[in-house]
Coordinates of C-alpha atoms and ligand atoms in Angstrom, one line a residue:
X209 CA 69.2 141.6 -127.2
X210 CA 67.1 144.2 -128.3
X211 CA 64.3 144.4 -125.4
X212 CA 65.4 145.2 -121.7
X213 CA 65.5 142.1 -119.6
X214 CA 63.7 144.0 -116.6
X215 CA 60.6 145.9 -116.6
X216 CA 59.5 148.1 -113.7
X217 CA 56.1 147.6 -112.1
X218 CA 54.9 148.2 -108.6
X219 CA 58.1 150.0 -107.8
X220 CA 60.4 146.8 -108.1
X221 CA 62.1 145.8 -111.4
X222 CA 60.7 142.6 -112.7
X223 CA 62.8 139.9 -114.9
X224 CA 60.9 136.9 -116.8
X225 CA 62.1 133.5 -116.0
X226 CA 61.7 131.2 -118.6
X227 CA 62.6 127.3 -119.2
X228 CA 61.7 125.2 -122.5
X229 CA 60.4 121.6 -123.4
X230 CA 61.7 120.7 -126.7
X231 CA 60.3 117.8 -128.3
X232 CA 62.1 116.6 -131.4
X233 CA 61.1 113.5 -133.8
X234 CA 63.9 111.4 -134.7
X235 CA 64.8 110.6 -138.2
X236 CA 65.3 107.0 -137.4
X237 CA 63.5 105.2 -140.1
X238 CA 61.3 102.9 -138.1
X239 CA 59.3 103.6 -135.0
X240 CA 60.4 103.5 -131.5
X241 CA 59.0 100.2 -130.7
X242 CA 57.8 98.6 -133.8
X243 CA 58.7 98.3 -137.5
X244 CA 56.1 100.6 -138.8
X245 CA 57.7 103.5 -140.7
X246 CA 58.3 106.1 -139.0
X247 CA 57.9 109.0 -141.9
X248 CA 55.6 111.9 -142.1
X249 CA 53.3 112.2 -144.6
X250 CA 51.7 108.8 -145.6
X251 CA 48.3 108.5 -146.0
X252 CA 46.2 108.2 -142.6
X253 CA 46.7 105.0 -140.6
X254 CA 49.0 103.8 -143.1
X255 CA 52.1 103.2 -141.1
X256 CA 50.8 101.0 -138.5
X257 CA 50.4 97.7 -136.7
X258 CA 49.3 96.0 -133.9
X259 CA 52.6 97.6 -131.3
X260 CA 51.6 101.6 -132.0
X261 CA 47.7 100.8 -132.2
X262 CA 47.9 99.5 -128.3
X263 CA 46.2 96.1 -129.4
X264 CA 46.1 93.7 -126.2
X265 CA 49.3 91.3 -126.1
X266 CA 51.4 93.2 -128.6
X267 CA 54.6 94.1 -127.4
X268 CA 57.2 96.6 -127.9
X269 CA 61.0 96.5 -129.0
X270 CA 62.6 98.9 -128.4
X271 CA 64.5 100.6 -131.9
X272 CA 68.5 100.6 -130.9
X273 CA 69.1 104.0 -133.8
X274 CA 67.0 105.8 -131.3
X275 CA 68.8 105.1 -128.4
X276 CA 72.1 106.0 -130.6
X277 CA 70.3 109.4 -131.5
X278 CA 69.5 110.2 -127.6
X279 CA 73.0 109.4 -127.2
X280 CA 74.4 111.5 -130.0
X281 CA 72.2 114.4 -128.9
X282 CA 73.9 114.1 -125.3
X283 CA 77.5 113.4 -126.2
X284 CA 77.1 117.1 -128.1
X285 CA 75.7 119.0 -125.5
X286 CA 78.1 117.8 -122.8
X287 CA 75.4 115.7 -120.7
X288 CA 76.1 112.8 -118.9
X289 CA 75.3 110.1 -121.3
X290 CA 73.8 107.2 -118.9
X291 CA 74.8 103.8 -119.3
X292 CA 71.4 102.6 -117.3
X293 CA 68.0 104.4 -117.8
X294 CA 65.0 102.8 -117.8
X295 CA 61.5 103.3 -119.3
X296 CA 58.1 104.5 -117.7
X297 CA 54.6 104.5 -118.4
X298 CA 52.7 107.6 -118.4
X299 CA 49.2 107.3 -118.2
X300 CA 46.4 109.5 -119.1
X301 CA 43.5 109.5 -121.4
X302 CA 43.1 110.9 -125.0
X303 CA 41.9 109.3 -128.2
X304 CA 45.7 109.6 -130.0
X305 CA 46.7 107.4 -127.6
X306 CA 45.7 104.1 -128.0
X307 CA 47.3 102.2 -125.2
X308 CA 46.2 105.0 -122.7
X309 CA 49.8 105.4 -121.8
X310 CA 53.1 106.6 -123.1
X311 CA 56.2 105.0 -123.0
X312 CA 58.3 107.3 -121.8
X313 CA 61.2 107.8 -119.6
X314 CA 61.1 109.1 -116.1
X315 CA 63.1 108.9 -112.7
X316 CA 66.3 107.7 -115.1
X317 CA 66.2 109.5 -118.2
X318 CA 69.5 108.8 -120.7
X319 CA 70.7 112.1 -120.5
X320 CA 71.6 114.5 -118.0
X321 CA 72.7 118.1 -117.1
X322 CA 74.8 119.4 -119.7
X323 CA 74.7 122.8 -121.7
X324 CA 73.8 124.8 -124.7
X325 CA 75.8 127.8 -125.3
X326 CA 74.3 131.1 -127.0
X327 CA 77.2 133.8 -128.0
X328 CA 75.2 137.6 -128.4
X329 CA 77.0 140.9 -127.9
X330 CA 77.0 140.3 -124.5
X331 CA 79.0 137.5 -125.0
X332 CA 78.6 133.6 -123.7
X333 CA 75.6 132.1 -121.8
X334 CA 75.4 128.4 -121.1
X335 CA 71.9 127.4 -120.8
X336 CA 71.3 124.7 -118.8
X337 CA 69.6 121.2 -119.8
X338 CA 68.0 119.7 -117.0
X339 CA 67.8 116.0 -119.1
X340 CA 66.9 114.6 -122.1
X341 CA 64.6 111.7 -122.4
X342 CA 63.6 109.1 -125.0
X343 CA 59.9 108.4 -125.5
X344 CA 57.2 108.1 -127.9
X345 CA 55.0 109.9 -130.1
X346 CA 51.1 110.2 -129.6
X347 CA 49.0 109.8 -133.4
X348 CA 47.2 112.9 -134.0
X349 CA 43.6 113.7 -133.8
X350 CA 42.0 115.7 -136.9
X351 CA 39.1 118.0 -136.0
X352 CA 36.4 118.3 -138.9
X353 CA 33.9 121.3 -138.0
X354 CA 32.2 120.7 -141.3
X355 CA 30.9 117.2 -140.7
X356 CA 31.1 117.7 -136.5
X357 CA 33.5 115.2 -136.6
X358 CA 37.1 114.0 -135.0
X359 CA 39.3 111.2 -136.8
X360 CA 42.5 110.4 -135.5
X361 CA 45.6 109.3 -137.3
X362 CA 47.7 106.9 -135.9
X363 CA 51.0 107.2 -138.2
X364 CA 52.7 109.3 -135.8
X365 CA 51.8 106.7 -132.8
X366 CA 55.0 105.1 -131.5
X367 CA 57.7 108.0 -133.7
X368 CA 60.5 108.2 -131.7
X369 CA 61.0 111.6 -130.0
X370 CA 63.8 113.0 -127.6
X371 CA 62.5 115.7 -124.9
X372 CA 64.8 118.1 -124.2
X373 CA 64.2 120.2 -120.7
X374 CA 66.0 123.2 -119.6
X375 CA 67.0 124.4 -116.5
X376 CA 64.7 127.7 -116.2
X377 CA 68.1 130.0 -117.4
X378 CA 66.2 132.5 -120.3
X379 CA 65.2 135.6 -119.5
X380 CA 63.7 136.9 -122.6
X381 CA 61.8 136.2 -125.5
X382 CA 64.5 136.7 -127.6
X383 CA 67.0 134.2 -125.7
X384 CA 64.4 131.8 -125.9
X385 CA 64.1 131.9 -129.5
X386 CA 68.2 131.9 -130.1
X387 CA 68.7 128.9 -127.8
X388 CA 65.7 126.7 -129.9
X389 CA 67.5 128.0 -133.0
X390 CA 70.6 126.7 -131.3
X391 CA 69.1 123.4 -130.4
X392 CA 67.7 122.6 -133.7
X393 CA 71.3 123.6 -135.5
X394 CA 72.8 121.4 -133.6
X395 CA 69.9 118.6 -133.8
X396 CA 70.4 119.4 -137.4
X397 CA 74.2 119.0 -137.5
X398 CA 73.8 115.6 -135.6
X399 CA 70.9 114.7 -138.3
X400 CA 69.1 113.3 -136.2
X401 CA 65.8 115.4 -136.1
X402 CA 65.3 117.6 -139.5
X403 CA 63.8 120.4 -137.1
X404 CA 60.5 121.2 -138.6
X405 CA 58.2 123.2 -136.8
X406 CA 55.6 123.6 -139.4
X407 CA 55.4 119.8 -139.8
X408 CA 55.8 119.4 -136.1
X409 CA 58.9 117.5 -135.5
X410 CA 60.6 119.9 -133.2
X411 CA 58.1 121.5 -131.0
X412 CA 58.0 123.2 -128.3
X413 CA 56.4 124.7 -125.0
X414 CA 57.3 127.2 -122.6
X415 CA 57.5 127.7 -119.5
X416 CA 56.9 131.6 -118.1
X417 CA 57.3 132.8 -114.6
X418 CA 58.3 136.6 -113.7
X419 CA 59.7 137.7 -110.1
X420 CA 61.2 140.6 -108.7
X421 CA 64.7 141.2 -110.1
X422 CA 67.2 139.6 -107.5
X423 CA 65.0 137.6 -106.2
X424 CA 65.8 134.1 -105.4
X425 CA 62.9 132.3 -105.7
X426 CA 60.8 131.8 -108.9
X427 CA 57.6 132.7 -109.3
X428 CA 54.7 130.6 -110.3
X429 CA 55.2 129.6 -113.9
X430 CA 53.0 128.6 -116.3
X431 CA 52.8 126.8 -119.1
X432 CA 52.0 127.5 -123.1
X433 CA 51.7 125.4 -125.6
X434 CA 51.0 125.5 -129.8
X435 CA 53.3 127.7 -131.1
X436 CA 54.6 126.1 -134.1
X437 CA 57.1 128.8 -135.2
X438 CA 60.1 130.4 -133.4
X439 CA 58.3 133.9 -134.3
X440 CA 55.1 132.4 -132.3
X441 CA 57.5 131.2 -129.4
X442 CA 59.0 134.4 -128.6
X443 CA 55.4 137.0 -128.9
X444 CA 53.5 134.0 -127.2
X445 CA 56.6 134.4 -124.4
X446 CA 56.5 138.0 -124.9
X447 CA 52.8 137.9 -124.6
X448 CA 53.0 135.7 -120.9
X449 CA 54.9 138.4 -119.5
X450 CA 53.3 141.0 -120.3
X451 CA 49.9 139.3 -118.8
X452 CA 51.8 138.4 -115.8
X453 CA 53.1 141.8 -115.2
X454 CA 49.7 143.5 -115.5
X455 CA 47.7 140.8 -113.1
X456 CA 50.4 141.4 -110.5
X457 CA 50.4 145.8 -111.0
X458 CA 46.5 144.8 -110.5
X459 CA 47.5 142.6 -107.4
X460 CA 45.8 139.5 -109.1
X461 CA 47.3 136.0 -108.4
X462 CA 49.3 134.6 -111.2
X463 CA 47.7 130.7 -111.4
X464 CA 49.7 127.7 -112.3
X465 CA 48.3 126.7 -115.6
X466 CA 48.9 125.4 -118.9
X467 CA 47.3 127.9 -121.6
X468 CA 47.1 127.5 -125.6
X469 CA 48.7 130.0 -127.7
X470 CA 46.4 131.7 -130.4
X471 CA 48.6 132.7 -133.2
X472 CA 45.5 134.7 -134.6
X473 CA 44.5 136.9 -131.9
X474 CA 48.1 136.4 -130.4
X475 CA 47.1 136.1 -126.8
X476 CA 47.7 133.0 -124.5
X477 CA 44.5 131.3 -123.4
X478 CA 43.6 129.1 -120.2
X479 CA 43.3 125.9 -121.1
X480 CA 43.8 123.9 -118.1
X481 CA 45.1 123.9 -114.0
X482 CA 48.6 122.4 -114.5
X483 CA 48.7 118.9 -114.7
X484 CA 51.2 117.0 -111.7
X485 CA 53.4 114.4 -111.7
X486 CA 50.9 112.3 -110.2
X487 CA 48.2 112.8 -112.3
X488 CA 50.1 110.4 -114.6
X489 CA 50.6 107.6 -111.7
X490 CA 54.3 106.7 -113.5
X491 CA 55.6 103.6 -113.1
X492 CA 58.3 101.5 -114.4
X493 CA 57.5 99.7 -117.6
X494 CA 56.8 96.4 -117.4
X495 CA 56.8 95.6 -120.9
X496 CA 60.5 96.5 -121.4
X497 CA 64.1 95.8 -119.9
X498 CA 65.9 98.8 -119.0
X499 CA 68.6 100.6 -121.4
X500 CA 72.0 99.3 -120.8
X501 CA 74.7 100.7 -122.7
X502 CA 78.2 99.7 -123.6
X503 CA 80.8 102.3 -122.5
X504 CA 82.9 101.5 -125.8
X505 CA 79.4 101.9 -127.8
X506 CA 78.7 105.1 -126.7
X507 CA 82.7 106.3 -127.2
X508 CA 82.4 104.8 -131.0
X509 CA 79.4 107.0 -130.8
X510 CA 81.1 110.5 -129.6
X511 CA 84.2 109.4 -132.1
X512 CA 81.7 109.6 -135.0
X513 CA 80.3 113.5 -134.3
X514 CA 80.4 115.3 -136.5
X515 CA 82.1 118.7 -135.8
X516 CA 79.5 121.4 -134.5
X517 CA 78.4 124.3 -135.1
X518 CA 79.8 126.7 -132.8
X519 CA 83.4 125.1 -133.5
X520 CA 82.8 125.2 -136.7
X521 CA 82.4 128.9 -136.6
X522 CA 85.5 129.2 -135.2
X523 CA 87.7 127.4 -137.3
X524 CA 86.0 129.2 -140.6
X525 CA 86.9 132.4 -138.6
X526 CA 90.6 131.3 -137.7
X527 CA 91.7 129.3 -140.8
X528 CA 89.7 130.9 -143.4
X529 CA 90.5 134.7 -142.1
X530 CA 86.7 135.3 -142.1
X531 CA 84.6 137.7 -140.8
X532 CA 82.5 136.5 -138.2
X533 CA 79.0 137.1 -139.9
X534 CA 80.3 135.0 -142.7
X535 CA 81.4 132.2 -140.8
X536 CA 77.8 131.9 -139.0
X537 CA 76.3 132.4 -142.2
X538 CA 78.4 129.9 -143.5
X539 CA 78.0 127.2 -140.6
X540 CA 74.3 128.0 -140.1
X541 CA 73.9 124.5 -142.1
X542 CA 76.3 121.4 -142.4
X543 CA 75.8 121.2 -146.2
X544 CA 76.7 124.2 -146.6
X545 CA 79.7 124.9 -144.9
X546 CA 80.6 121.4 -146.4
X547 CA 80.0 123.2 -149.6
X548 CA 81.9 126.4 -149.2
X549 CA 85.1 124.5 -147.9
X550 CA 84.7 122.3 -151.2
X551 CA 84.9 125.1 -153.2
X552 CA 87.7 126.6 -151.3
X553 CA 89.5 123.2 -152.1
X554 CA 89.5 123.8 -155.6
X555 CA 91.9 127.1 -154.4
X556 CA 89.7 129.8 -154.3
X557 CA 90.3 132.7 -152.4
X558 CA 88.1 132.1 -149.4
X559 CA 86.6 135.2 -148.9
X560 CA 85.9 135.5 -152.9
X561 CA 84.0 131.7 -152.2
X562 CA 82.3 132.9 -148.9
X563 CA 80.8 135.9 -150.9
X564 CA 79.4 133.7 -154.1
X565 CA 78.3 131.3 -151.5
X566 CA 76.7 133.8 -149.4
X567 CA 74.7 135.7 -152.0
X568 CA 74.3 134.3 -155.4
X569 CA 74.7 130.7 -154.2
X570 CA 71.8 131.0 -151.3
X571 CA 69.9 133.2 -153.3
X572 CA 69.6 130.1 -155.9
X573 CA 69.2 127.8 -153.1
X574 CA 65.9 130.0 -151.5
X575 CA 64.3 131.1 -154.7
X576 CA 64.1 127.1 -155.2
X577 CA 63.0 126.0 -151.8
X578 CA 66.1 123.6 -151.6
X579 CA 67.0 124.5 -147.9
X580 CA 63.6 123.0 -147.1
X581 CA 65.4 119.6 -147.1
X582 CA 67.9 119.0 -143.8
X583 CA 70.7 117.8 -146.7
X584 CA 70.2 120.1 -150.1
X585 CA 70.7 116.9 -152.9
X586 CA 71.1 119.1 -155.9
X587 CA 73.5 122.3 -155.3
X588 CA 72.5 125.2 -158.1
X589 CA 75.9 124.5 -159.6
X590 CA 78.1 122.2 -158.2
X591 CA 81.0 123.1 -155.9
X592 CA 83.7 122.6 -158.6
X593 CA 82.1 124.3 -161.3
X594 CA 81.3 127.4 -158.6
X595 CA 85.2 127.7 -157.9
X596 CA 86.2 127.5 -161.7
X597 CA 83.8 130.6 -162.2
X598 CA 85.2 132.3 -159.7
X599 CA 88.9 131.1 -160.9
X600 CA 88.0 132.6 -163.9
X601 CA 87.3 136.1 -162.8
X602 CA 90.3 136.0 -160.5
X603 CA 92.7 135.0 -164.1
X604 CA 90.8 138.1 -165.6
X605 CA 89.3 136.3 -168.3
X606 CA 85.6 137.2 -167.7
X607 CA 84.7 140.8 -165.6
X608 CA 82.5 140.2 -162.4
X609 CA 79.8 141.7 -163.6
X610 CA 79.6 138.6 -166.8
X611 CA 80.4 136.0 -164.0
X612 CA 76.8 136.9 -163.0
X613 CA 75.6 136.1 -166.5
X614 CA 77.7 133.5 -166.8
X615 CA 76.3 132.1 -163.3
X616 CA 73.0 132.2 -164.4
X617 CA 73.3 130.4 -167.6
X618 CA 75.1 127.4 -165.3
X619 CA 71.9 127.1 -163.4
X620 CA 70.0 126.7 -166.2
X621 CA 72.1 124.9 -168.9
X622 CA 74.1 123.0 -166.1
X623 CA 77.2 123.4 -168.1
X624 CA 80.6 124.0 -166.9
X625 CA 81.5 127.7 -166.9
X626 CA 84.3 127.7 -169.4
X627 CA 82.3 126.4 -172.3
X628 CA 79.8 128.9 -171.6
X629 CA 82.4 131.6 -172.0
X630 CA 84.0 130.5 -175.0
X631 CA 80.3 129.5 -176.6
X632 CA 78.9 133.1 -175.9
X633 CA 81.9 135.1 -176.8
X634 CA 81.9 136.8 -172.9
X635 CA 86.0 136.5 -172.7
X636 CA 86.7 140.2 -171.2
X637 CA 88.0 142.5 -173.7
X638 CA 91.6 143.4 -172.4
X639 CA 93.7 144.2 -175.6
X640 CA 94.2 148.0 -175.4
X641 CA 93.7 148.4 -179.6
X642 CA 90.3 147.1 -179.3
X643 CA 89.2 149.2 -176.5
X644 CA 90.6 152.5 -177.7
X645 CA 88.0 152.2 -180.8
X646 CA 85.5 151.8 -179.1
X647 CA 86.7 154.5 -176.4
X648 CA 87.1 156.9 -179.8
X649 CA 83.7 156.2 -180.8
X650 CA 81.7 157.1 -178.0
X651 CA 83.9 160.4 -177.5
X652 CA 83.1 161.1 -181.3
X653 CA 79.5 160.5 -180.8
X654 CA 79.3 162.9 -177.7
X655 CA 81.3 166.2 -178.3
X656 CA 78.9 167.7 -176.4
X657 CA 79.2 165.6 -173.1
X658 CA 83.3 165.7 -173.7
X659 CA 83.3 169.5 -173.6
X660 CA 81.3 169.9 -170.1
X661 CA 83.6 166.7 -168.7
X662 CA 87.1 168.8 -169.9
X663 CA 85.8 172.2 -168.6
X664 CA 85.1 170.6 -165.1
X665 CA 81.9 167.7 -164.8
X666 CA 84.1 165.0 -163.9
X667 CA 80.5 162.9 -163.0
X668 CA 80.6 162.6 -166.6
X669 CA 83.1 159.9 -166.2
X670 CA 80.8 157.2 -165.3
X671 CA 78.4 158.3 -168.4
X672 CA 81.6 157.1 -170.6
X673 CA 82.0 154.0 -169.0
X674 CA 78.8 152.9 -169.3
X675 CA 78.6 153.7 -172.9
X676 CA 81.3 151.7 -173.6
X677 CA 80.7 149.0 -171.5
X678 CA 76.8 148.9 -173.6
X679 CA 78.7 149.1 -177.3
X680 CA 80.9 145.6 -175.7
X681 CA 78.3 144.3 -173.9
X682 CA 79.6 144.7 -170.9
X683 CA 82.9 142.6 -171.8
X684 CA 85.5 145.5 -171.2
X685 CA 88.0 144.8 -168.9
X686 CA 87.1 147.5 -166.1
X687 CA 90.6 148.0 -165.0
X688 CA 92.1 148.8 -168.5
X689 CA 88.9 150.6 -169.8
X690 CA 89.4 153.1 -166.8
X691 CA 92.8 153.8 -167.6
X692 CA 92.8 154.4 -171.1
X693 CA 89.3 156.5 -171.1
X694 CA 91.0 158.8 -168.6
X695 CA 93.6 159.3 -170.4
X696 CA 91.5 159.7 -173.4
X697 CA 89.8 162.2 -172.1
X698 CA 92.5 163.9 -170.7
X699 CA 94.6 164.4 -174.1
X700 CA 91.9 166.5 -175.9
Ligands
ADP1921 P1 57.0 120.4 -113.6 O1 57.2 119.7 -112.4 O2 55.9 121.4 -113.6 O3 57.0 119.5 -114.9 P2 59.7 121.0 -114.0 O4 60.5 121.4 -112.8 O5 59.8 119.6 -114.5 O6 58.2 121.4 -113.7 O7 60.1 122.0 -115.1 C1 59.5 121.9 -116.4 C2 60.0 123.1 -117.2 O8 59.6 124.3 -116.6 C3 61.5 123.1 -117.2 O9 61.9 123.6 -118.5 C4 61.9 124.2 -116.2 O10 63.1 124.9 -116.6 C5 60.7 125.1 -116.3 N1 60.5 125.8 -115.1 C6 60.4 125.3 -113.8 N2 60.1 126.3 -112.9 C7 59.9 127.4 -113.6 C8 59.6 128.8 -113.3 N3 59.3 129.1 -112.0 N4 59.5 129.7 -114.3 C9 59.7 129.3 -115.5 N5 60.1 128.1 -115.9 C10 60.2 127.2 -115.0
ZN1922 ZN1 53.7 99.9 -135.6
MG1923 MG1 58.4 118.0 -115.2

């Protein structure tokens, strides 16, 4: 971490203590306790019905995928996956919630304790996770200075979210922002939340305290909300400090309070005294059983994990001989670590497939915007057809330098490689006749350039190459050109 974790003001060395409140939509495809869809983007009240509109009588059911997502989310972070939780109301007032409460859950979440691990050169730290609790979304209210109105949108009423609280274990800005990054991987892994800030379905708000460094006891935190980026998260963080540090080197109390993040000015602004636990007079809700789960349910469930990320890693490290910046590259996504081991199934060299993948292939994949989906559909060539490129560089029938035109073409033309090779003449020139008269040529067209090269500007050499490489379109086999130029020159 590039910042120092303790800053030195009133003659004591200060650390920042700082503890996150994820909240992540689920992709279930209905609400949490109705049938309304549950996707982003319809047009304004579209998705709803009597249940996430709070009309008097209507009564929730509860959405069982949820639950299963809460529980996937737990089983990979190593909580303790509750078989009984039950449900709460929270109650407060604001026009995106129609009801005037939330269902949420309270003194008995689903989830509990359990870990997220960030590796940095330092090595390991486990950051804590205080719980993780179902509940649901609020609709959204739309401010419109030009008419001096507000409308509110009801389509995200009643989505199904997960909160995710840690224990108060970050210390910087920077940790902050790897363990969210870490959280939505794995989120992302599980596919159960596609991990969008921009569209809001993994948010987040932080909590910021600093105290003496070896001190015990926290300080008085407080809380920030509106950052929709993981850049806004950590200089909004990096921002609190920094205001704490100087109110207390000015011997000015530090307030409990929740304050907005504005990304323009990038300060943190008061907003509001912190809210209690009381303010929101929780109690048990009446409208719905509690959660009970089946013990062999929730095994089936941590049976069917997938295998995450920081495993992952591991194994591309261990069984593929990689280096470890490849294999986090790699694993950064499921899809496309799924990809590369496809292609290395075809029996490519993995470290040949880890370098297409890494450059050309997520080049391709940026340029088109196809990472902006949590599962690309459409690879820029498919797996196979990547690996017989690459198999045919490795044969020596095209030169690397073609495989790049060759790779090109595939994107467009979606063709496999081999026809494009044999259609546009770009087999690699390796016969040694055919080479030597072109080799002959370019000598007889530079006596000039030969004479400095033999009486000592071996730089030259590259001036050659390239010349022939240009009079066969870059077909000549590198290798054999080399050899027989040197030697060219060399008998004169
Ligand atoms: P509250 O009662 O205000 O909701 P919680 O104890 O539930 O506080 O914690 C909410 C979040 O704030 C958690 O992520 C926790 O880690 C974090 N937190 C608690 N105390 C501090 C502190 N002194 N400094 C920074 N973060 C804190
Ligand atoms: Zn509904
Ligand atoms: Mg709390």
């Amino acid at each position: 971490m590039e910042r120092p974790a303790s800053v030195f003001v009133n003659n004591m060395d200060y650390e920042a203590v700082i503890g996150l409140e994820v909240h992540a939509e689920l992709l279930t495809a209905s609400k949490m306790f109705c049938g309304c869809s549950a996707e982003f983007g319809a047009p304004p009240n579209q998705n709803t019905c009597p249940v996430c509109l709070g009309l008097p009588g209507a009564l929730p059911v509860l959405n069982r995928r949820a639950v299963e997502f809460a529980v996937r989310l737990g089983l990979a972070t190593q909580c303790e996956v509750r078989l009984f939780s039950r449900w709460a109301r929270k109650n407060y007032f604001y026009p995106d919630l129609p009801k005037g409460y939330q269902i949420s859950q309270y003194e008995l979440p689903i989830c509990v304790g359990g870990w997220v691990t960030l590796s940095g050169e330092e090595g390991e730290k486990r950051i804590r996770l205080a719980r993780i609790h179902m509940e649901e979304d609020t609709g959204k209210n739309i401010h419109d200075p030009l008419n001096d109105v507000s409308l509110v949108d009801f389509n995200r009423s009643g989505v199904p979210l997960l909160e995710i609280v840690s224990e108060p274990d970050m210390r910087t800005p920077q940790e902050a922002g790897a363990y969210l990054r870490k959280l939505r991987q794995i989120l992302q892994y599980l596919e159960v939340c596609d991990g969008n800030m921009e569209e809001g379905s993994f948010r987040c708000d932080a909590n910021v305290s600093v105290r003496p460094l070896g001190s015990e006891k926290f300080g008085t935190k407080v809380e920030i909300k509106n950052m929709n980026s993981f850049r806004h998260v950590e200089r909004a963080i990096e921002f609190e400090v920094g205001r704490q540090l100087r109110a207390l080197e000015e011997g000015e109390p530090i307030v409990q309070e929740t304050r907005l993040w504005d990304p323009e000015r990038e300060v943190t602004r008061s907003m509001r005294t912190k809210e209690y636990a009381h303010d929101y007079r929780y109690f048990p809700e009446p409208d719905l059983p509690p959660v009970r789960l089946d013990r062999e349910w929730v095994e089936a469930i941590r049976q069917s994990l997938p295998e995450l990320p920081d495993a992952r890693c591991l194994r591309f490290v261990r069984e593929y001989n990689l280096p470890t910046y490849d294999a986090e590259v790699l694993t950064s996504r499921r899809d496309l670590a799924d990809y590369f081991e496809a292609v290395v199934a075809c029996g490519v060299t993995p470290k040949v497939a880890s370098n297409w993948v890494m450059g050309d292939i997520l080049r391709a994949v940026r340029e088109r915007g196809l990472d902006r989906d949590l599962r690309i559909q459409q690879w820029p060539v498919e797996a196979e057809s990547l690996a017989q490129l690459i198999q045919l560089i490795e044969r020596g029938t095209i030169s690397g330098k073609i495989a790049k035109t060759v790779f090109e073409r595939m994107i467009a033309t979606n063709q496999p490689p081999e026809e494009i090779v044999q259609r546009e003449g770009l087999v690699q020139i390796t016969d040694e006749n055919a080479l030597l008269s072109e080799i002959h040529q370019v000598l007889a067209d530079n006596p000039d350039k030969v004479a400095e090269f033999r009486s000592g500007k071996e730089k030259l050499f590259g001036f050659f190459v390239g010349q022939v490489m240009k009079r066969t379109g870059g077909k000549a086999n590198p290798q054999k050109l080399n050899e027989l130029l040197r030697a060219a020159l060399q008998s004169g």
